[in-house]
Short mmCIF file of C-alpha atoms in Angstrom, two decimals:
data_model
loop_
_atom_site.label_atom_id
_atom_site.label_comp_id
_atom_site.label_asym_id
_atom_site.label_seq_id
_atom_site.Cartn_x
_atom_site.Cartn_y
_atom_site.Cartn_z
CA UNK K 4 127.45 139.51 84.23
CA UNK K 5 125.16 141.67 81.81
CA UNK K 6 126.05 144.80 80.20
CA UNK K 7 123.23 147.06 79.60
CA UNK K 8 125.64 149.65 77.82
CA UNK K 9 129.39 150.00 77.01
CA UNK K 10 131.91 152.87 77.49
CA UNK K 11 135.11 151.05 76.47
CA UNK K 12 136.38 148.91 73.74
CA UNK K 13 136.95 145.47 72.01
CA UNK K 14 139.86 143.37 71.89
CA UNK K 15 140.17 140.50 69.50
CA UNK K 16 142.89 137.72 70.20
CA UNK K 17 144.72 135.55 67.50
CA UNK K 18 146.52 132.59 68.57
CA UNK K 19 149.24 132.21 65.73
CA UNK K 20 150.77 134.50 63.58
CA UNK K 21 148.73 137.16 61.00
CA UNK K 22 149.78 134.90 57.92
CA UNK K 23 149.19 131.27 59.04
CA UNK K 24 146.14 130.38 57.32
CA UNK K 25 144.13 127.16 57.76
CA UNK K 26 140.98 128.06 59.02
CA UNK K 27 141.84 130.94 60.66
CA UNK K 28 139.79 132.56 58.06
CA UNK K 29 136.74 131.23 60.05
CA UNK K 30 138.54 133.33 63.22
CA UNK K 31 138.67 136.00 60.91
CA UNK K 32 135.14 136.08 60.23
CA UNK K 33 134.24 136.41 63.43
CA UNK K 34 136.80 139.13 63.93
CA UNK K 35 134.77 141.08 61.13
CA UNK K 36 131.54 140.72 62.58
CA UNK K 37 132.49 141.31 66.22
CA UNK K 38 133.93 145.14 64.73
CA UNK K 39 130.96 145.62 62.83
CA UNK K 40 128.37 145.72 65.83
CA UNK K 41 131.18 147.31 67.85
CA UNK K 42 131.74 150.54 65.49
CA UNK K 43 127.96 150.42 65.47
CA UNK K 44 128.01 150.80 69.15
CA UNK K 45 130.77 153.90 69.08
CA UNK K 46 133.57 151.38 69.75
CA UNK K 47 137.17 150.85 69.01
CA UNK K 48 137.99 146.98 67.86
CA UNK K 49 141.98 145.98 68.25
CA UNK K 50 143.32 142.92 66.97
CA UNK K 51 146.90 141.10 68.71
CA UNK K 52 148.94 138.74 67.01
CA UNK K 53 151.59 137.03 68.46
CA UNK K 54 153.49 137.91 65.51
CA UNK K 55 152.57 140.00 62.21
CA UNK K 56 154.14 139.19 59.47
CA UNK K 57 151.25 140.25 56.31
CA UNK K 58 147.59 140.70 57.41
CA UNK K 59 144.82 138.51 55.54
CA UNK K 60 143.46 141.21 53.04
CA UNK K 61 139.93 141.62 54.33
CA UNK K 62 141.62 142.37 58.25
CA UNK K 63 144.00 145.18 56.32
CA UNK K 64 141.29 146.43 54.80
CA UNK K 65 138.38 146.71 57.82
CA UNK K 66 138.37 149.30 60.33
CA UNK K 67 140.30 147.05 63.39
CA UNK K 68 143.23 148.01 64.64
CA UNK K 69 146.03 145.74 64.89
CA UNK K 70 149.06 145.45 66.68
CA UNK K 71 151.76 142.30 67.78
CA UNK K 72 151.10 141.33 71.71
CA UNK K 73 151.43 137.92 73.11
CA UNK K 74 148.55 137.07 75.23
CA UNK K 75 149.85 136.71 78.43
CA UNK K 76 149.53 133.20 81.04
CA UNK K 77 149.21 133.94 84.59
CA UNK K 78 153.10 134.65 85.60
CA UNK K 79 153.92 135.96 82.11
CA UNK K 80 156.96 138.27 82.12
CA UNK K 81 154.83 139.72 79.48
CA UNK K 82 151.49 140.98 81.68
CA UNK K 83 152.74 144.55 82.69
CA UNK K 84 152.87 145.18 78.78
CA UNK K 85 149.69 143.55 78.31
CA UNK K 86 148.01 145.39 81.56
CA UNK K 87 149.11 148.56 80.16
CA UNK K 88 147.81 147.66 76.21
CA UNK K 89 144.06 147.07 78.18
CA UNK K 90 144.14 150.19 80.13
CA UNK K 91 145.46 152.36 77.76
CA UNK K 92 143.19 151.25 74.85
CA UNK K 93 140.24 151.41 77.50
CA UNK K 94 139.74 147.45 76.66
CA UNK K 95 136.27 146.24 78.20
CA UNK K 96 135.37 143.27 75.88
CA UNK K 97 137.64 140.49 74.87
CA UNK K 98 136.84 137.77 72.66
CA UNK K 99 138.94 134.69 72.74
CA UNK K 100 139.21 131.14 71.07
CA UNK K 101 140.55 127.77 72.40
CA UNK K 102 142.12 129.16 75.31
CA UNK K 103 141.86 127.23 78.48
CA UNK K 104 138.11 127.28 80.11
CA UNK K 105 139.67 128.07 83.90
CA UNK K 106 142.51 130.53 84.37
CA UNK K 107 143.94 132.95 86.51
CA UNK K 108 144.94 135.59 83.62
CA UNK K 109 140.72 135.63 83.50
CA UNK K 110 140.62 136.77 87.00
CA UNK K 111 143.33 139.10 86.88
CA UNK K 112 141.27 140.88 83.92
CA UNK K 113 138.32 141.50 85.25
CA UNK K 114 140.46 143.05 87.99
CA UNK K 115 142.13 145.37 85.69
CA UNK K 116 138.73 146.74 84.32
CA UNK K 117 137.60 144.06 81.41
CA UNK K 118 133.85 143.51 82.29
CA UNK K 119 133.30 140.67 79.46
CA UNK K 120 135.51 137.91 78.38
CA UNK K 121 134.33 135.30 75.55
CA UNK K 122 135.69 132.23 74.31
CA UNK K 123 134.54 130.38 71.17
CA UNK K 124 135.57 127.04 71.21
CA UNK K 125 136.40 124.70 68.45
CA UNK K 126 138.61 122.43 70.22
CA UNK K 127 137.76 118.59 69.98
CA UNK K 128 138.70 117.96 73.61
CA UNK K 129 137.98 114.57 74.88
CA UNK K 130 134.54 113.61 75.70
CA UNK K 131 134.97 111.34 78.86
CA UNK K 132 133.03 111.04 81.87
CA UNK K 133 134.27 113.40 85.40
CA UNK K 134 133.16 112.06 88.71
CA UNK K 135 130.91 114.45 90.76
CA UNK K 136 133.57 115.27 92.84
CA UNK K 137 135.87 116.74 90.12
CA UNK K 138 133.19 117.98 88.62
CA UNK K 139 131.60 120.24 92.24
CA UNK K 140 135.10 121.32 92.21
CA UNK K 141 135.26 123.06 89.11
CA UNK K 142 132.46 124.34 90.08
CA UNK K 143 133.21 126.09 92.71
CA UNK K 144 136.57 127.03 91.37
CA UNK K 145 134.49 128.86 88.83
CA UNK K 146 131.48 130.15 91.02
CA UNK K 147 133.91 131.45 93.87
CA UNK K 148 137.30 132.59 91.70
CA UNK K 149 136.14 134.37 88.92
CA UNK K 150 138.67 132.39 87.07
CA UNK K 151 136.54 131.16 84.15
CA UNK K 152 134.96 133.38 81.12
CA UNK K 153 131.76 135.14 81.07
CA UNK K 154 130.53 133.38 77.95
CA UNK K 155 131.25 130.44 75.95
CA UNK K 156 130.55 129.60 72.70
CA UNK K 157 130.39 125.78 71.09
CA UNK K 158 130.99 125.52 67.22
CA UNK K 159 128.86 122.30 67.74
CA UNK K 160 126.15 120.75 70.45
CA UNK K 161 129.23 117.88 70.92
CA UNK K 162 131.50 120.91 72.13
CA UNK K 163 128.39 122.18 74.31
CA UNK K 164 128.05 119.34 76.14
CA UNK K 165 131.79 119.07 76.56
CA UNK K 166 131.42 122.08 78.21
CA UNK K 167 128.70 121.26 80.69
CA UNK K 168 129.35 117.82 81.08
CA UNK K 169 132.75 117.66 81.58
CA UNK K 170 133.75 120.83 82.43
CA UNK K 171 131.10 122.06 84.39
CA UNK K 172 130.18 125.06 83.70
CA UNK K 173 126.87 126.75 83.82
CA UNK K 174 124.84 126.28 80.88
CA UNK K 175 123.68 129.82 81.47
CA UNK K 176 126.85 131.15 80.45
CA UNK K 177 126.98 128.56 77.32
CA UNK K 178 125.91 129.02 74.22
CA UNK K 179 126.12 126.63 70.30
CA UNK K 180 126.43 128.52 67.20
CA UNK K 181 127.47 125.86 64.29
CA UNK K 182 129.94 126.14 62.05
CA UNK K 183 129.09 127.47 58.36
CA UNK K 184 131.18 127.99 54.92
CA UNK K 185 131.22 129.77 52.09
CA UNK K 186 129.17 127.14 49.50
CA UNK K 187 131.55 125.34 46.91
CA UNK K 188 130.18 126.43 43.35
CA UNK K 189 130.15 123.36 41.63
CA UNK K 190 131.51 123.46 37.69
CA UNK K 191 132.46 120.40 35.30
CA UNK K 192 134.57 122.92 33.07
CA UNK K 193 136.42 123.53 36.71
CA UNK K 194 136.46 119.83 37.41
CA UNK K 195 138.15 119.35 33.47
CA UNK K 196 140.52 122.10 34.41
CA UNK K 197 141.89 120.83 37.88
CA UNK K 198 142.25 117.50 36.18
CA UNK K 199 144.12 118.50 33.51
CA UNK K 200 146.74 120.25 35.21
CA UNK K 201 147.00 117.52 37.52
CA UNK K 202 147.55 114.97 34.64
CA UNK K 203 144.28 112.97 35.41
CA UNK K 204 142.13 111.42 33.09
CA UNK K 205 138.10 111.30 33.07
CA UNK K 206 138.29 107.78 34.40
CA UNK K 207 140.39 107.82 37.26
CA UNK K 208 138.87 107.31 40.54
CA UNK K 209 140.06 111.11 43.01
CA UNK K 210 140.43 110.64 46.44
CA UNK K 211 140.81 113.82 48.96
CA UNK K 212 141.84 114.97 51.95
CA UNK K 213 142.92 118.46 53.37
CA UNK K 214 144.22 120.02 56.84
CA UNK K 215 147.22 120.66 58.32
CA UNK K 216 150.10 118.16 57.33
CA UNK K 217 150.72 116.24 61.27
CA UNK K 218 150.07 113.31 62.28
CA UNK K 219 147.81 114.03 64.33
CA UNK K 220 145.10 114.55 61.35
CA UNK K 221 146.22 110.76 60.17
CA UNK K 222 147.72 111.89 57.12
CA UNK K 223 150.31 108.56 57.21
CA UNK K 224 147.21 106.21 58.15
CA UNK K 225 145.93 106.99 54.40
CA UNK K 226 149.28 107.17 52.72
CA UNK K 227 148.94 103.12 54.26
CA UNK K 228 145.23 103.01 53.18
CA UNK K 229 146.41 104.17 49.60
CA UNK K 230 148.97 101.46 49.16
CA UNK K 231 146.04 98.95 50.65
CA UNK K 232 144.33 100.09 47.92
CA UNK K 233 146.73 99.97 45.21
CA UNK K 234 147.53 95.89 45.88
CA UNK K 235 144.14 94.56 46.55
CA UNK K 236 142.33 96.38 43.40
CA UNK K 237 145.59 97.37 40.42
CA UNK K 238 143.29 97.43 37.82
CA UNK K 239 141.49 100.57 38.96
CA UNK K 240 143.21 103.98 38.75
CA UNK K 241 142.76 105.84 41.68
CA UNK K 242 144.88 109.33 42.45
CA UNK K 243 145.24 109.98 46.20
CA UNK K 244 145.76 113.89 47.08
CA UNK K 245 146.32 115.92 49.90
CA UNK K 246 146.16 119.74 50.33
CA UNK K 247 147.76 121.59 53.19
CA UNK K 248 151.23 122.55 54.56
CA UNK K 249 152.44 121.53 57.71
CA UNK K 250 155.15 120.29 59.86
CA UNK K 251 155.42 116.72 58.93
CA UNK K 252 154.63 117.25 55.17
CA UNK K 253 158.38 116.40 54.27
CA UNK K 254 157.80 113.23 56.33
CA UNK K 255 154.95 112.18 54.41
CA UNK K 256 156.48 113.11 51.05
CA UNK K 257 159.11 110.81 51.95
CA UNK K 258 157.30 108.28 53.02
CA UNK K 259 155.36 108.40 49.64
CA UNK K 260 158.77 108.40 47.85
CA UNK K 261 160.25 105.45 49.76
CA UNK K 262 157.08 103.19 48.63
CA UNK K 263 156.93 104.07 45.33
CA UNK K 264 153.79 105.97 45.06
CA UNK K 265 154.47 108.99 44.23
CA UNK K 266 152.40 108.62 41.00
CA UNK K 267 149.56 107.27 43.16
CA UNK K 268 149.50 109.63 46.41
CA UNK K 269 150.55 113.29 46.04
CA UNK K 270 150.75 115.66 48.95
CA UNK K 271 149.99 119.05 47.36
CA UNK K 272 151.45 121.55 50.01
CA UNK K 273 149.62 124.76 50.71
CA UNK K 274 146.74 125.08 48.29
CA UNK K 275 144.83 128.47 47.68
CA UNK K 276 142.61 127.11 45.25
CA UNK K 277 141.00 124.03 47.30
CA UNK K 278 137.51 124.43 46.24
CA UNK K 279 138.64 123.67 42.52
CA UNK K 280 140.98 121.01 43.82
CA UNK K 281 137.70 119.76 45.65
CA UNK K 282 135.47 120.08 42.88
CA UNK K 283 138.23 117.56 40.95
CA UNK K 284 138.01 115.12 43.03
CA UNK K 285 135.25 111.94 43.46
CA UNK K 286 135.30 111.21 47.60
CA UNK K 287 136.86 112.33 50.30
CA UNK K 288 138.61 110.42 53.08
CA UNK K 289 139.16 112.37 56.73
CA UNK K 290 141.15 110.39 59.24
CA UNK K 291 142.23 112.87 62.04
CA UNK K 292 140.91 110.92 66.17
CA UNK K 293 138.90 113.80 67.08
CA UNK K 294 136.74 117.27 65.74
CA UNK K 295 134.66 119.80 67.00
CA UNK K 296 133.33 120.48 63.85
CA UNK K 297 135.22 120.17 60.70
CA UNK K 298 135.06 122.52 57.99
CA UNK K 299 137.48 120.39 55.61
CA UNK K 300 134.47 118.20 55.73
CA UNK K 301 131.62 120.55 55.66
CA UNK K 302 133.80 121.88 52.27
CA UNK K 303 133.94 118.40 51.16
CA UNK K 304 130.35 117.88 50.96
CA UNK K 305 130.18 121.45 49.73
CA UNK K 306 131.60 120.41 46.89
CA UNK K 307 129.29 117.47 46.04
CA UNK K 308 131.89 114.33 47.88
CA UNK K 309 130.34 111.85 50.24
CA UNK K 310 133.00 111.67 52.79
CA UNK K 311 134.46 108.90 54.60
CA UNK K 312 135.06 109.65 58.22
CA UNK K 313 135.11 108.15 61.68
CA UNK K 314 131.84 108.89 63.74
CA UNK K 315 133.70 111.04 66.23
CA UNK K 316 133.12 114.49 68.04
CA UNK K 317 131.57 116.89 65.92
CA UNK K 318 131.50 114.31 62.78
CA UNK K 319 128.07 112.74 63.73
CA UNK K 320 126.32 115.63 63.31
CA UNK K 321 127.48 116.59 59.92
CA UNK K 322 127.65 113.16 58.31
CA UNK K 323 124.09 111.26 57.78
CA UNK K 324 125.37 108.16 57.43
CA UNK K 325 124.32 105.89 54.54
CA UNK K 326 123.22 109.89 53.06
CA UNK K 327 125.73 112.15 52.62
CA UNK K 328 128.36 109.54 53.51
CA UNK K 329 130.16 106.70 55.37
CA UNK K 330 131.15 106.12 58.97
CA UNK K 331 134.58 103.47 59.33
CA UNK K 332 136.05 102.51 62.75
CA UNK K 333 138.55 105.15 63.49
CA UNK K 334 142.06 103.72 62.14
CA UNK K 335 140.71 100.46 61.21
CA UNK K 336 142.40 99.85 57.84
CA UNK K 337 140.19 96.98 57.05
CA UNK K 338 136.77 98.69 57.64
CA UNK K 339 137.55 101.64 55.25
CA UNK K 340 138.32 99.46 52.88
CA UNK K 341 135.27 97.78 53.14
CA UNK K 342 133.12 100.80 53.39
CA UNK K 343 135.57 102.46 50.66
CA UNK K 344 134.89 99.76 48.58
CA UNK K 345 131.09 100.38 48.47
CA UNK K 346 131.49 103.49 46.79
CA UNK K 347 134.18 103.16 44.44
CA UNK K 348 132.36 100.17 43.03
CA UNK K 349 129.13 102.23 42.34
CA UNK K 350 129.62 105.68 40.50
CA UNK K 351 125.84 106.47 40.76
CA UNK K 352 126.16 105.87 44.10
CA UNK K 353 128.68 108.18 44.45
CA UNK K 354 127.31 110.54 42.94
CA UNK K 355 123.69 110.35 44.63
CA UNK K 356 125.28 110.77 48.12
CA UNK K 357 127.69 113.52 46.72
CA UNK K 358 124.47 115.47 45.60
CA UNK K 359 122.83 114.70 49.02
CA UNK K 360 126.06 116.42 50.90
CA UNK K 361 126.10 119.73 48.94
CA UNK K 362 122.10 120.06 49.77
CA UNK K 363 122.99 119.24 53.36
CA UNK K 364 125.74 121.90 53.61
CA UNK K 365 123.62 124.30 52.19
CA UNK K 366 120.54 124.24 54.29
CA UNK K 367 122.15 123.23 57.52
CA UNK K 368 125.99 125.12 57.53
CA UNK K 369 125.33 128.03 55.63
CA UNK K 370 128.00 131.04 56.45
CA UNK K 371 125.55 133.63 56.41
CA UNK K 372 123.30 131.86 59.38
CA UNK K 373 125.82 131.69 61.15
CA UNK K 374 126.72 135.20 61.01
CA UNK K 375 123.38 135.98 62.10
CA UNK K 376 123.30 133.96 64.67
CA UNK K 377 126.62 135.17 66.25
CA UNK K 378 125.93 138.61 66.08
CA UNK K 379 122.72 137.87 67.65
CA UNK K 380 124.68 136.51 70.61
CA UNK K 381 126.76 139.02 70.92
CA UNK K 382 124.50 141.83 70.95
CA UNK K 383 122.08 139.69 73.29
CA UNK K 384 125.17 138.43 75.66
CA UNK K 385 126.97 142.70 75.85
CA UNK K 386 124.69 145.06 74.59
CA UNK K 387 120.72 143.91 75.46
#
């Protein structure tokens, strides 16, 4: 579906509440530049949150328009409220992230007068193989329902071929615009200061890790890693640390307290100041089964870390192995500590590939290229 010119307006979707954090500040990015080309194009942009509680500073301050809506599923008791939001705000364009590639609700908007839906997706997903049967049925559940979006966007080419591969959708309507951040300034007089008020002395060896604290990102497989560490080599001081709130960070700060090491392994909470914390530490560790493409680890290497990381998803095409880092088997205890072990037993080394991870970042995930290239997109994909 093209759209040679546009009469109506943009709507912008957020999938948790206005003060959540994590990377939603990438989201929020996007949210900025999609308003930008829109108020150059004579439109209104509005932005729904399940729930508002305090905007993010830089959304309170631009020119969007924000108000608390649930996006609605197919049989929502919500969708009459929704229905009326769209028509009254003339809504023509909404742009979407991680919501489910084939739906109904999709369908039901283009009936209702939206000519353009977009979803960017930075979901891992699971990259198995569909038979040809599945796969000519999405197919044609797509091609003949109008139940899918009119353009997708992959935050990595592992996402993009998730999409065509095992999805199934038309490449056409597919597009891979990778992930950038804002570049960690790197400063020893920060580095002093972060390990100073963390009590940690020139010598000691920093581990880190950030993201949400669940399971799910393997935060208790490197509380286990730590104490690995702390039996097999005692005479070297290494400081664990992990940044990030979450539902099971009382879990893990229990589990820490329980073995002893809370001196050893300290779970930070929500940090706002991560790219000092970062610039404090010596490597990084990231454990979680699955990303699309991770910007704790594109911060990591930001900051100057080689990172230890499993070669999954979106992972093996930010890490150069034996470069910028080190690939372990995914949850195999012994093999970090192996590949942990190389590091940690060479400081140059350390170093050298920490160097070689901030130059990477730089040229290959820079923020502003990114921007570019979105923008690009969406003018080529609405307004050409």
């Amino acid at each position: 579906m093209e759209m040679k010119h546009r009469n109506g307006n943009v709507l912008l979707v957020a999938n948790y509440e206005s003060d959540v954090g994590y990377a939603w500040w990438l989201m929020e990015n996007f949210w900025i530049q999609f308003s930008i080309i829109a108020f150059n194009h004579n439109m209104e942009t509005y932005l729904i949150y399940p729930k508002i509680n305090k905007l993010p500073k830089h959304i309170h301050e631009s020119n969007i328009n924000c108000s608390e809506l649930t996006f609605p599923t197919y049989r929502s008791h919500s969708w009459n409220d929704f229905e009326r939001f769209i028509k009254k705000n003339s809504i023509e364009i909404v742009y979407l992230s991680d919501r489910p590639y084939i739906s109904n609700v999709y369908n039901k908007l283009h009936k209702i007068g939206v000519k353009y839906i977009i979803n960017h997706d930075h979901s891992p997903g699971t990259k198995t193989t569909k038979s040809q049967i599945i796969k000519f049925f999405r197919q044609n559940i797509y091609r003949n329902k109008q139940s899918h979006c009119d353009c997708y966007i992959a935050v990595s080419n592992y996402v993009y071929n998730k999409l065509i591969n095992i999805v199934g959708l038309d490449p056409k309507i597919c597009h891979v615009i990778v992930n950038g951040i804002y570049p960690v300034t790197r400063s020893k007089s920060v580095r002093k200061k972060i390990r100073d008020e963390l009590n940690f002395t020139s010598d000691d060896i920093v581990v880190v890790t950030t993201g949400r604290a669940c399971y799910y990102k393997g935060i208790d497989f490197l509380i286990e890693f730590a104490g690995l560490t702390r039996s097999k080599m005692p005479n070297i001081e290494f400081k664990f640390i992990h940044c990030g709130g979450g539902p099971d960070l009382d879990d893990f700060r229990k589990r820490i307290q329980n073995n002893n090491m809370h001196n050893y392994f300290r779970c930070l909470g929500h940090c706002s100041n991560v790219g000092d914390i970062l610039q404090g530490a010596d490597l990084a560790i990231h454990a979680s089964p699955a990303e699309a493409c991770s910007l704790a680890i594109l911060e990591y290497m930001s900051a100057g870390l080689p990172v230890l990381a499993p070669p999954v998803g979106g992972n093996l095409e930010q890490i150069i192995d034996g470069k910028t880092g080190l690939f372990y088997k995914y949850r195999d205890i012994d093999d970090l500590y192996n590949k942990f072990c190389v590091l940690v037993s060479d400081r140059q080394l350390m170093e050298k590939m920490g160097n070689q991870a901030s130059m990477h970042v730089a040229s290959h995930f820079n923020l502003s290229t990114m921007n570019s290239k979105f923008c690009e997109l969406i003018k080529s994909v609405i307004f050409s």
